[in-house]
CSV table of C-alpha atoms in Angstrom, one decimal:
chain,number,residue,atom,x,y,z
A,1,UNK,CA,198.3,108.1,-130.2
A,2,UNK,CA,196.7,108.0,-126.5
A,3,UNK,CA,196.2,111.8,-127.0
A,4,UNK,CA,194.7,111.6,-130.4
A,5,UNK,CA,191.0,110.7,-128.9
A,6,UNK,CA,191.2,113.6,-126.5
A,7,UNK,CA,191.8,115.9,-129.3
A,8,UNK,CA,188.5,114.7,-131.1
A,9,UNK,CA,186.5,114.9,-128.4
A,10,UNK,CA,187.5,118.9,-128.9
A,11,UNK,CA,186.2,118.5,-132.2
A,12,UNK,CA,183.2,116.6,-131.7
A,13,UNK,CA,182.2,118.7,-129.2
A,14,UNK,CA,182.7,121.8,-131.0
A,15,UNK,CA,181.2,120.4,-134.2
A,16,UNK,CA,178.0,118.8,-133.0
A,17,UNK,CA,175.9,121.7,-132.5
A,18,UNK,CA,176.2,122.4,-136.2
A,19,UNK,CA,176.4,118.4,-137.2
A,20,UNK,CA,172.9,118.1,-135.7
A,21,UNK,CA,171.4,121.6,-137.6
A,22,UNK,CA,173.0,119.4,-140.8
A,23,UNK,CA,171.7,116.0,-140.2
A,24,UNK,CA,168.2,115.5,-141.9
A,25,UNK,CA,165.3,114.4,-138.8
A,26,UNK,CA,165.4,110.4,-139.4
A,27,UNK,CA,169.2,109.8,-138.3
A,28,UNK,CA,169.9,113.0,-136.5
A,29,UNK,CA,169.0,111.2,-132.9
A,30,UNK,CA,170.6,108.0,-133.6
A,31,UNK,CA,173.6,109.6,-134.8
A,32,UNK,CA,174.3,112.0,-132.5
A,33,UNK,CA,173.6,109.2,-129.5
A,34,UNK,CA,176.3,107.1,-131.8
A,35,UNK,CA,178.8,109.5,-131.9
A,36,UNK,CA,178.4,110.8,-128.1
A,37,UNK,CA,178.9,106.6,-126.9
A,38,UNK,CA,182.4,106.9,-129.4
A,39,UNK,CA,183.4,110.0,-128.6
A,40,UNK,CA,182.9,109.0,-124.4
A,41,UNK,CA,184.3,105.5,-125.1
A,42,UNK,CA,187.3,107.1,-126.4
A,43,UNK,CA,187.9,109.7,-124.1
A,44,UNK,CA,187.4,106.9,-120.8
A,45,UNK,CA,190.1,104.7,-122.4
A,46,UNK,CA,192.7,106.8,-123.0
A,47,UNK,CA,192.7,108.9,-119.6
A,48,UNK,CA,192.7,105.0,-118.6
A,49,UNK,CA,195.7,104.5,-120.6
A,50,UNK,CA,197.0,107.8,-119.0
A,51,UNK,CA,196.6,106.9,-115.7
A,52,UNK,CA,197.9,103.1,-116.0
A,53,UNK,CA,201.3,104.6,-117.8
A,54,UNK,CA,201.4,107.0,-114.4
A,55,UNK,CA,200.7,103.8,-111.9
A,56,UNK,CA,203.7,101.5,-113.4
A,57,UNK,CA,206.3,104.3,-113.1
A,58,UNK,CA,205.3,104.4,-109.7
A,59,UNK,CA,207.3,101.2,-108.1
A,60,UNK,CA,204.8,100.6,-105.0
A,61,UNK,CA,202.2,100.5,-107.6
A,62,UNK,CA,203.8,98.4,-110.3
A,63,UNK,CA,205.2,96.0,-107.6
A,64,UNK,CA,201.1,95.7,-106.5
A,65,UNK,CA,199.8,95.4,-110.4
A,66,UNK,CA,202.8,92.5,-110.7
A,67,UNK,CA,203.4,94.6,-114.1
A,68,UNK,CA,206.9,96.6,-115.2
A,69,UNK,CA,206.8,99.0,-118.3
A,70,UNK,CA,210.1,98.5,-120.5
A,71,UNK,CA,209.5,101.5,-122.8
A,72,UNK,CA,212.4,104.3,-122.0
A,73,UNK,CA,210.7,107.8,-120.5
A,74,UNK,CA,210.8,109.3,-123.3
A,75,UNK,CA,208.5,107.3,-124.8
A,76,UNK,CA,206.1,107.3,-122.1
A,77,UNK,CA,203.4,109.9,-121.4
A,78,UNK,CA,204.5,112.7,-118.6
A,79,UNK,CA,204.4,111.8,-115.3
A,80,UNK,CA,202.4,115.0,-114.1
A,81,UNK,CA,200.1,114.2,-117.3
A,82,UNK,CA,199.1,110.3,-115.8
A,83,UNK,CA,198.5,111.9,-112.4
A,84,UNK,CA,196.0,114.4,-113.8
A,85,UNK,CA,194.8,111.5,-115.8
A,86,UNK,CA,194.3,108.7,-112.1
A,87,UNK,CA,192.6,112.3,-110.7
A,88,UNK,CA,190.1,111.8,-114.1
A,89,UNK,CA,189.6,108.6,-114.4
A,90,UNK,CA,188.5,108.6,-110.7
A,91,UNK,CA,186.7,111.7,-111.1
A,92,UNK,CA,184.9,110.2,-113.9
A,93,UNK,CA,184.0,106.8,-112.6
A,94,UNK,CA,182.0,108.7,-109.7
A,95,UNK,CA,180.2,110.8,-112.2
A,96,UNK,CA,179.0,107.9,-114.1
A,97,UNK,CA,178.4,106.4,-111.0
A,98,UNK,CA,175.9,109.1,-109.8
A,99,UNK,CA,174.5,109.5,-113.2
A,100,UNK,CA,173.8,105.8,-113.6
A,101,UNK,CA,172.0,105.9,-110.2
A,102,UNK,CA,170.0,108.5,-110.8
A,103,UNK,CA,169.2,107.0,-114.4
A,104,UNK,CA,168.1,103.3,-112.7
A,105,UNK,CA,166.2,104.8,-110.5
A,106,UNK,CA,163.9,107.0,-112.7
A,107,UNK,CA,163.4,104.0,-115.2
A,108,UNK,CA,162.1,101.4,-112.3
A,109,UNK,CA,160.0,104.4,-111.5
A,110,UNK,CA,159.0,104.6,-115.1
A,111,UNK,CA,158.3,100.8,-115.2
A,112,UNK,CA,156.3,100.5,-112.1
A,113,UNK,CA,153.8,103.1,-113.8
A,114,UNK,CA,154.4,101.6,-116.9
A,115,UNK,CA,153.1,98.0,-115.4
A,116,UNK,CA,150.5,99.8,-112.8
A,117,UNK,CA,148.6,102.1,-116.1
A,118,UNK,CA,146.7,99.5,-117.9
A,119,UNK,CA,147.7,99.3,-121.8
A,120,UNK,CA,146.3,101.0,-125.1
A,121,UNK,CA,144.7,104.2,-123.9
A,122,UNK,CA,145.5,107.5,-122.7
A,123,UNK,CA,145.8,108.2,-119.0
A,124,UNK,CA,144.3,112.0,-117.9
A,125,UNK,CA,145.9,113.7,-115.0
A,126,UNK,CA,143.8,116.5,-113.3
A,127,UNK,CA,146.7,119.0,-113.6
A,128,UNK,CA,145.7,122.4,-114.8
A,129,UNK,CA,149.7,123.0,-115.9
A,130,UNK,CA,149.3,122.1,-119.7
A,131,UNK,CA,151.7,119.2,-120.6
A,132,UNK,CA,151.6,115.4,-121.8
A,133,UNK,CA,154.5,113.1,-121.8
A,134,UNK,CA,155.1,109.6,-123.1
A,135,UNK,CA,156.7,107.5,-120.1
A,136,UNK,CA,159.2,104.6,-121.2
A,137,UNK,CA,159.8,102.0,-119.2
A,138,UNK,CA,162.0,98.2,-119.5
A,139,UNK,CA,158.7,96.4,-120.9
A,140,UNK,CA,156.5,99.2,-122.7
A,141,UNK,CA,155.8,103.0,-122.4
A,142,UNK,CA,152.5,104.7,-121.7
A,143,UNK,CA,151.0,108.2,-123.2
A,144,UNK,CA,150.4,110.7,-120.0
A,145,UNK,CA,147.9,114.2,-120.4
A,146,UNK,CA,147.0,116.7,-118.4
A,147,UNK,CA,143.4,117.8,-117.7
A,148,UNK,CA,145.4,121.7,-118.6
A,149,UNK,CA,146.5,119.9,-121.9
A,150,UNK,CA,142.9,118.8,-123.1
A,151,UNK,CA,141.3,122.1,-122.0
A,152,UNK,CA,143.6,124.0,-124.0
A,153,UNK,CA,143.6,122.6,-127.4
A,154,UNK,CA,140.4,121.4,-129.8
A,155,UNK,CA,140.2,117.6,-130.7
A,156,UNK,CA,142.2,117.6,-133.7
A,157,UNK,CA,145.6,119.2,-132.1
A,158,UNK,CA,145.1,116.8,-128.8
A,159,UNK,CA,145.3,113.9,-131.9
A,160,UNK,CA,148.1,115.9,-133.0
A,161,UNK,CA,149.4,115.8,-129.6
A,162,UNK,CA,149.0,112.5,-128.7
A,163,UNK,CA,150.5,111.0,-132.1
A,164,UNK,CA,153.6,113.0,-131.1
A,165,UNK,CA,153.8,111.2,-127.9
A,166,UNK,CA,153.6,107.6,-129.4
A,167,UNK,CA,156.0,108.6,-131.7
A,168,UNK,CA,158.8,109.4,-128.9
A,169,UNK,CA,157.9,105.7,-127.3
A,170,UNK,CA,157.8,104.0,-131.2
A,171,UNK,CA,161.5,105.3,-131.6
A,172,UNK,CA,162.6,104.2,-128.1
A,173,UNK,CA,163.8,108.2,-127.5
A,174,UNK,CA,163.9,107.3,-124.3
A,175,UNK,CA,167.0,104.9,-124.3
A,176,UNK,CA,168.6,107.5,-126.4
A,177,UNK,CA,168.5,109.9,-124.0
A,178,UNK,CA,169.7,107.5,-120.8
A,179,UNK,CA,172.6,106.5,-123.0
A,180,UNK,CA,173.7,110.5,-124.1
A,181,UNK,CA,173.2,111.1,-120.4
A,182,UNK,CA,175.6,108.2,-119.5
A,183,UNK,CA,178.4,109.4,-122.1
A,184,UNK,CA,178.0,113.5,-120.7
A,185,UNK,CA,178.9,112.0,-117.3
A,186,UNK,CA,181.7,110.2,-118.1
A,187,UNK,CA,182.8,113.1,-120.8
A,188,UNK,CA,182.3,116.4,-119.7
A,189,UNK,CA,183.1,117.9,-123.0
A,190,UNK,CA,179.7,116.2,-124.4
A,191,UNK,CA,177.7,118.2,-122.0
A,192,UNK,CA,175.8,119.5,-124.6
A,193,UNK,CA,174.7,116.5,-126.4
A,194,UNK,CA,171.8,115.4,-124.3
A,195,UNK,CA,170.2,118.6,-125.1
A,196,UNK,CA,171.1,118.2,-129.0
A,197,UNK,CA,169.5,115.0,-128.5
A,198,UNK,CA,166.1,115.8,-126.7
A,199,UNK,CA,165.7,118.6,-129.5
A,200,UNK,CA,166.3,116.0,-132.3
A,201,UNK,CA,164.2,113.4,-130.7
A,202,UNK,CA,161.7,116.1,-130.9
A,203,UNK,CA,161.9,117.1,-134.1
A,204,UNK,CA,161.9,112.8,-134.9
A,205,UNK,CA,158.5,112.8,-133.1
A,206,UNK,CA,156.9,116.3,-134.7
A,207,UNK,CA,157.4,114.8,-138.2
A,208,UNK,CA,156.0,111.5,-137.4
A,209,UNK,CA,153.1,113.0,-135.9
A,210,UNK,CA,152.3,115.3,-139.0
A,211,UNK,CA,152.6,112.3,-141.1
A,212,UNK,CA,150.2,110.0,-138.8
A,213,UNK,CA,147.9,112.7,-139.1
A,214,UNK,CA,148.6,114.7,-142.1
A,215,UNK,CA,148.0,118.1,-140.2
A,216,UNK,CA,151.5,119.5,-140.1
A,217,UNK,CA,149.8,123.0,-139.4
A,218,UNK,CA,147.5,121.5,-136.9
A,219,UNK,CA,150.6,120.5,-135.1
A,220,UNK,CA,152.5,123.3,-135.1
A,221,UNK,CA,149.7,125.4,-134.1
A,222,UNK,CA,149.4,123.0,-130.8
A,223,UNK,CA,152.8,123.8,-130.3
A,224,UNK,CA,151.8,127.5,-130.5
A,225,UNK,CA,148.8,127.0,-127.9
A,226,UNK,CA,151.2,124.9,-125.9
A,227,UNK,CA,153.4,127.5,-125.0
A,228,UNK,CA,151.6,130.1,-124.6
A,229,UNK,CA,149.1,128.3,-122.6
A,230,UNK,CA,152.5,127.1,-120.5
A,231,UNK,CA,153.5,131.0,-120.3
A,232,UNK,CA,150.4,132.2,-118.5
A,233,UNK,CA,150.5,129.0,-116.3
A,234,UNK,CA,154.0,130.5,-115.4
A,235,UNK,CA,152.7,134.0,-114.7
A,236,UNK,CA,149.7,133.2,-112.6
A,237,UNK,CA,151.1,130.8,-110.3
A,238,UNK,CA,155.2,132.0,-110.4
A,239,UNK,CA,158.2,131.5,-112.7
A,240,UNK,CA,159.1,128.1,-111.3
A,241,UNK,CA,155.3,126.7,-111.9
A,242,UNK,CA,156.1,125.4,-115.7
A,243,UNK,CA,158.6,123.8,-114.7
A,244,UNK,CA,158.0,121.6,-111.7
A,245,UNK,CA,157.8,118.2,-112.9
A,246,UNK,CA,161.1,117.1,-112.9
A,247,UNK,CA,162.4,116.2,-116.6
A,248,UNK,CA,163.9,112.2,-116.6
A,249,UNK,CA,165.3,110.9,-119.6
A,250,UNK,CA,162.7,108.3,-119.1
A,251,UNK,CA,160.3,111.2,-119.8
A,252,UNK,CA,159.8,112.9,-123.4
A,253,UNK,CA,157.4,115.3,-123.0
A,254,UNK,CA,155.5,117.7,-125.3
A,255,UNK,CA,158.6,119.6,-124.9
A,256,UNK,CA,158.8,123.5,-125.2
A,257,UNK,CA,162.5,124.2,-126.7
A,258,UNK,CA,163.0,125.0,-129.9
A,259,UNK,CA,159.3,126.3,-130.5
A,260,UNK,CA,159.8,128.7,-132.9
A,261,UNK,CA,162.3,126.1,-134.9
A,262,UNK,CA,159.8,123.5,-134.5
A,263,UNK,CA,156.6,125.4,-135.8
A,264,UNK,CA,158.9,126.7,-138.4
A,265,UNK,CA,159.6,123.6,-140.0
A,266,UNK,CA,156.3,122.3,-139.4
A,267,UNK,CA,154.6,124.8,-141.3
A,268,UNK,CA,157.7,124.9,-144.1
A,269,UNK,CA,155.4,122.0,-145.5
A,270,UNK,CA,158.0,119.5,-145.8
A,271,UNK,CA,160.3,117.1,-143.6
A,272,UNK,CA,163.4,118.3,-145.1
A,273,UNK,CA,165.7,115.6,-147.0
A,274,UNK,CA,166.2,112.5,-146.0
A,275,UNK,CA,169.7,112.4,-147.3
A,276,UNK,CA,172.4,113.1,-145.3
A,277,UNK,CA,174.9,115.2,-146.7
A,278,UNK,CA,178.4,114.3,-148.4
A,279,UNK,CA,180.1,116.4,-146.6
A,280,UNK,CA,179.2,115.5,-143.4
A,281,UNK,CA,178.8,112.0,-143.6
A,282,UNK,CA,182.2,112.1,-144.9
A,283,UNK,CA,183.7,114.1,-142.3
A,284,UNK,CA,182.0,112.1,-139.7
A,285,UNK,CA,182.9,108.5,-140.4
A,286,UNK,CA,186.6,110.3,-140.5
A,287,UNK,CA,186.4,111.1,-136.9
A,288,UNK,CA,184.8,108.3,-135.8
A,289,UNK,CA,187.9,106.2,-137.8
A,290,UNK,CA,190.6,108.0,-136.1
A,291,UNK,CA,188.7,107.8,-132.8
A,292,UNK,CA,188.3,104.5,-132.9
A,293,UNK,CA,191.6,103.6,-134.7
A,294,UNK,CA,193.9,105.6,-132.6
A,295,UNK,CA,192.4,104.2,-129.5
A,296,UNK,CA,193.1,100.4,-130.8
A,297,UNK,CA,196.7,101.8,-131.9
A,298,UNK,CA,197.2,103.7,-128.3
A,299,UNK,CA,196.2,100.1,-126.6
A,300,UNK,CA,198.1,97.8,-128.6
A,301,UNK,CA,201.3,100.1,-127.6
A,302,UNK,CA,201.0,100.7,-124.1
A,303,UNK,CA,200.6,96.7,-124.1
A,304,UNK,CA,203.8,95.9,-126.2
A,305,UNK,CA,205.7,98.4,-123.5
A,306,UNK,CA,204.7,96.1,-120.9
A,307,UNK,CA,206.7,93.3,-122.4
């Protein structure tokens, strides 16, 4: 059973991509966040498993751990497979390690900006680069745009603009994204997800806008301006100029992926269905069952061979 959640991490990771083009826009960033925290759960515990069955069979360690497995061999994982396993489980705790740094140290960034920009309006930036971002911190978030941002766009797309950035600190995106980031660190196989997330979180916050407003086209053609305007920026002043501000998962910005996507269903006049399918809420509460189930079965085990 310990490999059984390393072979749906294969799975999940293979089948999110087209999980999150299935999912309708209301659950698709809580779901996929979900699954990545089970899928990286599951994969830490049983490389844990892995590598504790390696350290009893090793006498200097067993006599240290004060712990003897009675299970025979056979019924024990290989030995060259529990050595792999302490080089992952090592391997993985200074991953999340780093990534968990990196994390703590954007968001008290975040909040001391957060508690230093005085609450309920808009904070302008002189920055010609066109962009505005909604910053979350611990206690609150704040709406950030450029002076590029306002120049390029009439009154009723900044609106549209701006409802899109309260909409990312409304849903709490940013906590989404710090936890996917977490679970890619400690699971390399869910390196994808944060980006699957940042797009759904998007997609979350393009719809909410349209409906605060009720200018879906408005919106999309902000988008439009957006990234063109974003283009030339890159042009006049070199290919690295869009993209200098350092993206935090502390940070949603008006992002620029999935433009073409984004305006599309924008302009498609409707959010899509808020259902979610049969198919794949079935097939997802299956993996997440055997995930969960065959890492509670692979536990229980190693612990009865340790009587």
């Amino acid at each position: 059973m310990v490999w059984v959640p390393l072979v749906v991490n294969i799975v999940v990771a293979m089948c999110a991509p087209a999980l999150a083009r299935r999912l309708p826009y209301r659950v698709k960033p809580a779901a996929l966040t979900a699954g990545a925290v089970i899928a990286a759960a599951g994969w830490a515990w049983s490389l844990t498993l892995l590598a504790a069955s390696f350290a009893e069979r090793v006498p200097a360690l067993a006599h240290r751990l004060g712990a003897t497995v009675g299970a025979p061999p056979a019924e024990l994982p290989p030995l060259s497979a529990g050595a792999v396993a302490v080089l992952a489980v090592g391997g993985t705790a200074g991953m999340l390690l780093a990534a968990a740094t990196r994390i703590g140290r954007d968001l008290i960034r975040a909040e001391r900006l957060v508690r230093r920009l005085p609450p309920g309006r808009v904070h302008i930036v002189p920055l010609g680069q066109p962009d505005a971002c909604a910053i979350g911190g611990v206690t609150g978030g704040r709406v950030v745009i450029t002076a590029g941002m306002i120049n390029c766009l009439d009154s009723a797309e900044r609106d549209a603009v701006l409802a899109h950035e309260h909409a990312h600190l409304a849903g709490g995106h940013h906590w989404l994204r710090m936890i996917v980031a977490c679970c890619a660190a400690v699971d390399p196989l869910l390196r994808r997800l944060p980006g699957l997330v940042e797009n759904a979180c998007e997609r979350w916050a393009d719809e909410h806008a349209a409906r605060a407003t009720g200018q879906r086209r408005v919106l999309a053609r902000a988008l439009g301006k957006v990234s063109l305007a974003t283009l030339r920026e890159a042009q006049r002043h070199g290919p690295g100029a869009a993209g200098r501000t350092r993206s935090t998962p502390t940070t949603c910005g008006f992002d620029h992926s999935g433009v073409a996507e984004r305006m599309t269903a924008l302009l498609d006049g409707s959010s899509g269905t808020a259902r979610v399918p049969g198919t794949v809420l079935l097939a997802t509460s299956a993996l997440a069952a055997i995930m969960i189930g065959s890492a509670v079965h692979a536990g229980t085990d190693y612990l009865a061979m340790l009587r």
